[in-house]
mmCIF file of C-alpha atoms in Angstrom:
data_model
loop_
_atom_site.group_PDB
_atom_site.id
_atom_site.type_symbol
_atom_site.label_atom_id
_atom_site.label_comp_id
_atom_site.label_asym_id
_atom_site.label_seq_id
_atom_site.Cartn_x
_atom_site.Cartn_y
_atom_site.Cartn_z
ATOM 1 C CA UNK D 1 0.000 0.000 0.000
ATOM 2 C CA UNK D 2 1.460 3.239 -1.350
ATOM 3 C CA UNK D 3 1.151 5.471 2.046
ATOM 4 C CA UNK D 4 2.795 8.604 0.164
ATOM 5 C CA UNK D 5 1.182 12.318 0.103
ATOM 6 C CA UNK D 6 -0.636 12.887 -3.114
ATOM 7 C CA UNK D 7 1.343 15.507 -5.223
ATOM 8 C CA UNK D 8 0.312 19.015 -4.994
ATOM 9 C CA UNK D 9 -1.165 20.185 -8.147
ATOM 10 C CA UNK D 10 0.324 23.340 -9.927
ATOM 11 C CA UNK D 11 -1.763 26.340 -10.643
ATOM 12 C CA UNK D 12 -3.032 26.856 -13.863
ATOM 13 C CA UNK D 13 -0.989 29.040 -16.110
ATOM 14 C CA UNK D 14 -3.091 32.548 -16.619
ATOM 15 C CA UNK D 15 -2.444 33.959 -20.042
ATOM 16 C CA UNK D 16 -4.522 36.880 -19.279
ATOM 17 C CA UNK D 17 -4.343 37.368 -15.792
ATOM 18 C CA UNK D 18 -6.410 40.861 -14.065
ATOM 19 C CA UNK D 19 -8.186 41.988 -11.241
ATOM 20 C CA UNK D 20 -11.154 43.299 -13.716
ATOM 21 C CA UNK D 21 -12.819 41.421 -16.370
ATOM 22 C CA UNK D 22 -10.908 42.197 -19.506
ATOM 23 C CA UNK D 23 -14.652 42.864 -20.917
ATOM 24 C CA UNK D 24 -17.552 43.822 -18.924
ATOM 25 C CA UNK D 25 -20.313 41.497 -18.982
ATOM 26 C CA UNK D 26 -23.794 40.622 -17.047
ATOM 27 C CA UNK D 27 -24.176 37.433 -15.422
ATOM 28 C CA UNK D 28 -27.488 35.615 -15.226
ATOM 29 C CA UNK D 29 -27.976 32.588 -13.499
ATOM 30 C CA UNK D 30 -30.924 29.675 -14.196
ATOM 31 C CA UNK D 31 -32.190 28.268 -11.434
ATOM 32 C CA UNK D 32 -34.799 25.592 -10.879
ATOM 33 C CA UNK D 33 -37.220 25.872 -8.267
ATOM 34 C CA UNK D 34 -40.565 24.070 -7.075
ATOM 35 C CA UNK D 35 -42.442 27.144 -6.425
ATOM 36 C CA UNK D 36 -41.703 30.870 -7.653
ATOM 37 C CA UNK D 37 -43.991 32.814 -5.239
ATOM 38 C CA UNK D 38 -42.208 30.764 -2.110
ATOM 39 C CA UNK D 39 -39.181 31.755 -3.651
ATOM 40 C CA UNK D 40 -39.228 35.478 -4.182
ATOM 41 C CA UNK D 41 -40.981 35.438 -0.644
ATOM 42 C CA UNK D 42 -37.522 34.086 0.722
ATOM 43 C CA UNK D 43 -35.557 36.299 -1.057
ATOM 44 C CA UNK D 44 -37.285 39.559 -0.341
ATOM 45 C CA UNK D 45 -36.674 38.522 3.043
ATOM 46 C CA UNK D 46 -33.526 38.598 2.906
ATOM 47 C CA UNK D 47 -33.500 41.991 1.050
ATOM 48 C CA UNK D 48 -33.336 41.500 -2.523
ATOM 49 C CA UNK D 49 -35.510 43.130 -5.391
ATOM 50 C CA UNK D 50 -37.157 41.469 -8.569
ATOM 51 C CA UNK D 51 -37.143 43.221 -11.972
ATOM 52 C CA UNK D 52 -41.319 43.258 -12.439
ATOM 53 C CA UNK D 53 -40.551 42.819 -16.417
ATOM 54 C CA UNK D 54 -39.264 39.458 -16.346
ATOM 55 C CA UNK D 55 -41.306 37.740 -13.430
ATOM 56 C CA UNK D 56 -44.269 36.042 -14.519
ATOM 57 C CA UNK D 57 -45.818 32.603 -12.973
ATOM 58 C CA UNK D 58 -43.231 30.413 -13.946
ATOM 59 C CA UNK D 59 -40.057 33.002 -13.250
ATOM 60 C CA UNK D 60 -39.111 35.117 -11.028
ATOM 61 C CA UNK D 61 -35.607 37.942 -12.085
ATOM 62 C CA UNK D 62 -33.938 38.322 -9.176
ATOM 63 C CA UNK D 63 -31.211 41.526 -8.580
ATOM 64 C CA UNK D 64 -28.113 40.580 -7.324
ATOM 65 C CA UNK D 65 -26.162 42.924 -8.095
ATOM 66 C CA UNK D 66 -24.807 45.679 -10.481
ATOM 67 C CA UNK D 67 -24.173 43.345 -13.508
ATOM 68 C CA UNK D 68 -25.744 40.190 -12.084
ATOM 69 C CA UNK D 69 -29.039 38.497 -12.268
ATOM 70 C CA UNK D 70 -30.851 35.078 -10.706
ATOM 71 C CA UNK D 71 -33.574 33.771 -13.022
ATOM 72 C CA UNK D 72 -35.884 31.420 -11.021
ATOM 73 C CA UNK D 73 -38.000 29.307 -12.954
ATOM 74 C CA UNK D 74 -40.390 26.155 -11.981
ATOM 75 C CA UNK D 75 -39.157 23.203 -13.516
ATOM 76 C CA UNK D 76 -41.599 22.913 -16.276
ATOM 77 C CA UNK D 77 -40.100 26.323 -17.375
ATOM 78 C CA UNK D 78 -36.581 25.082 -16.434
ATOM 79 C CA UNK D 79 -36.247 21.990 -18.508
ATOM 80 C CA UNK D 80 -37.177 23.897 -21.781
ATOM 81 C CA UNK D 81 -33.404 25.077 -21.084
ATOM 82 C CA UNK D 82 -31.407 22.162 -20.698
ATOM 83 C CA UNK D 83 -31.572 18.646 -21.969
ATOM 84 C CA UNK D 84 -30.086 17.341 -18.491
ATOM 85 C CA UNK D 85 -32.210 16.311 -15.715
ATOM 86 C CA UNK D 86 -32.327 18.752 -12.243
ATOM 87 C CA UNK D 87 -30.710 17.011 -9.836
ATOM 88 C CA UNK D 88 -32.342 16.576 -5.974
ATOM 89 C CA UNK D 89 -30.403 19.692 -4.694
ATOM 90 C CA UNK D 90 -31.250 18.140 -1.743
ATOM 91 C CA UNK D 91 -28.614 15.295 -2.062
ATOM 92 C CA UNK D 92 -26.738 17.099 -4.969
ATOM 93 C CA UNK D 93 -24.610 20.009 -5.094
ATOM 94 C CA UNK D 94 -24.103 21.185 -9.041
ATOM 95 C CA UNK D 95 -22.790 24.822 -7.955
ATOM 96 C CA UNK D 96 -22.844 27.113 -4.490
ATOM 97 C CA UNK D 97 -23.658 30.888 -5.345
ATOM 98 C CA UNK D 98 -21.270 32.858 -3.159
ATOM 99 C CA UNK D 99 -22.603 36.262 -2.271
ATOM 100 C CA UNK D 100 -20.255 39.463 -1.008
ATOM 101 C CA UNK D 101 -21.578 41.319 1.666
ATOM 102 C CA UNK D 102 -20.416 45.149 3.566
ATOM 103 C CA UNK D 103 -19.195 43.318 6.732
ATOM 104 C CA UNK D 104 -18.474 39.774 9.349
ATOM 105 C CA UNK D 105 -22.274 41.254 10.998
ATOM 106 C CA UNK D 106 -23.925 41.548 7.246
ATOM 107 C CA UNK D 107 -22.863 37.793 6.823
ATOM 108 C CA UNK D 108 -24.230 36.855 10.610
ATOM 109 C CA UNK D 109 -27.235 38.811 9.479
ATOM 110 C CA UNK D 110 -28.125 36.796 6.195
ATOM 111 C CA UNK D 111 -27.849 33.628 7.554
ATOM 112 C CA UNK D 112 -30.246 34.812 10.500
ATOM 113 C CA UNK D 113 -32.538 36.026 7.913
ATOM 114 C CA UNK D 114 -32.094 32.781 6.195
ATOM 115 C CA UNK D 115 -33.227 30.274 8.275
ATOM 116 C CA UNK D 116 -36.154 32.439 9.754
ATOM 117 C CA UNK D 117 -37.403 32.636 6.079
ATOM 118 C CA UNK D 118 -37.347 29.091 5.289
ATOM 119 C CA UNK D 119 -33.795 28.367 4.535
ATOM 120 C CA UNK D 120 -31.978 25.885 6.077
ATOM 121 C CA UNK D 121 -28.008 26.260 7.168
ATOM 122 C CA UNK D 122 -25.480 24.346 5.587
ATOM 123 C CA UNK D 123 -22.678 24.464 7.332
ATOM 124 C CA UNK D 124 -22.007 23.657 11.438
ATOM 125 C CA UNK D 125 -20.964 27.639 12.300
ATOM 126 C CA UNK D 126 -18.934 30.115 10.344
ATOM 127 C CA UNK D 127 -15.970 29.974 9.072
ATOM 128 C CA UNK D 128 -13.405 32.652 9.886
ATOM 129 C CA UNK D 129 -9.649 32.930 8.216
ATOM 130 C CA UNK D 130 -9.550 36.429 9.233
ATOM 131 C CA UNK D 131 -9.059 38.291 6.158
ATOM 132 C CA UNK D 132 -12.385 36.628 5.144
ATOM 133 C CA UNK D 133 -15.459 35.178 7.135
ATOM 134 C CA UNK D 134 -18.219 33.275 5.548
ATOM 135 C CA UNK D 135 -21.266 31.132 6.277
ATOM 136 C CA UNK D 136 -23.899 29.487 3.694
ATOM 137 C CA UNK D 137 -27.466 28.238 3.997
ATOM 138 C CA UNK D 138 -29.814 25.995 1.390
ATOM 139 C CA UNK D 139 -32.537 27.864 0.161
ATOM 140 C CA UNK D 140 -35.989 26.205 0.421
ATOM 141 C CA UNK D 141 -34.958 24.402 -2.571
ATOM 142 C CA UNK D 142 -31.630 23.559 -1.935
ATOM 143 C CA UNK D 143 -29.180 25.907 -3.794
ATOM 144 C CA UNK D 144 -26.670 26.319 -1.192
ATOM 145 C CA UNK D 145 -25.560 30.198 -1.044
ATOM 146 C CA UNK D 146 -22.238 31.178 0.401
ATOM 147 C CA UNK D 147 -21.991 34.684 2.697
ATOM 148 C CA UNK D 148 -18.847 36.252 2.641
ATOM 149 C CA UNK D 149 -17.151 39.158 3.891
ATOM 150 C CA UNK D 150 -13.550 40.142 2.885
ATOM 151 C CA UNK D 151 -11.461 42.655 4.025
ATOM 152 C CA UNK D 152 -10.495 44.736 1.373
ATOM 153 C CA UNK D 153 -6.931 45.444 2.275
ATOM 154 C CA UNK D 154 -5.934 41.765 1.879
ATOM 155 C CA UNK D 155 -7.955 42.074 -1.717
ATOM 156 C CA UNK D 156 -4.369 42.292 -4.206
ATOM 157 C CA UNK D 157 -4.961 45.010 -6.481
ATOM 158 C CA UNK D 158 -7.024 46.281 -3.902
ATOM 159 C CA UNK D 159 -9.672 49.220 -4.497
#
């Protein structure tokens, strides 16, 4: 039995490496869900908006940001998108959304706001490397969602 430490892998060589995106663009992120209304209910809990335009019974727009979108849709509306099956999310994890937040109390904050709302958390406490603090809950569907605050002054290239 080989009892020898697996070797380290090497970082990928970056050919264009940055702090900014070499070209601007808007995210937008699909995202299955059993039922729209209880979604945006948990969302708006825990203080986010919905563009009006694009939310109908089957999807939901959800602001994230500046340049970034969540597009909830029921799975009827989901599976016109993809040829793959959705996954249980609740045994399955395809992707965890990490979210930026102000400060190590905006993080504590969302996660309180979380779980009152419906969501569920998905971790056993926070985790805290001191330049960065995090904590992530399941939504009422399962999409885990990761909390994070940085300190900006460990950021390289900072602002």
């Amino acid at each position: 039995m080989d009892t020898a430490p697996a070797p380290v892998a090497a970082a990928p060589t970056l050919t264009n490496p940055g702090v900014r995106a070499a070209t601007p663009r808007k995210l937008f992120v699909n995202l299955p869900v059993a039922d729209v209304q209880r979604t945006v209910t948990f969302f708006e809990g825990l203080g986010f908006t919905f563009n009006a335009q694009f939310t109908g019974p089957d999807t939901a727009a959800m602001h994230i940001g500046e340049d970034a979108y969540a597009m909830f849709m029921t799975h009827a509306r989901f599976v016109g998108f993809s040829n793959r099956p959705i996954p249980d999310l609740h045994t399955h994890t395809g992707a965890i959304f990490a979210l930026g937040v102000e400060s190590r109390a905006a993080v504590d904050a969302m996660l309180g706001r979380a779980v009152a709302t419906g969501g569920t958390p998905a971790q056993d406490g926070a985790q805290d490397h001191g330049f960065m603090y995090g904590n992530s809950f399941h939504d009422p569907d399962g999409h885990p969602w990761e909390v994070f605050w940085m300190d900006p002054a460990h950021v390289r290239g900072g602002e």
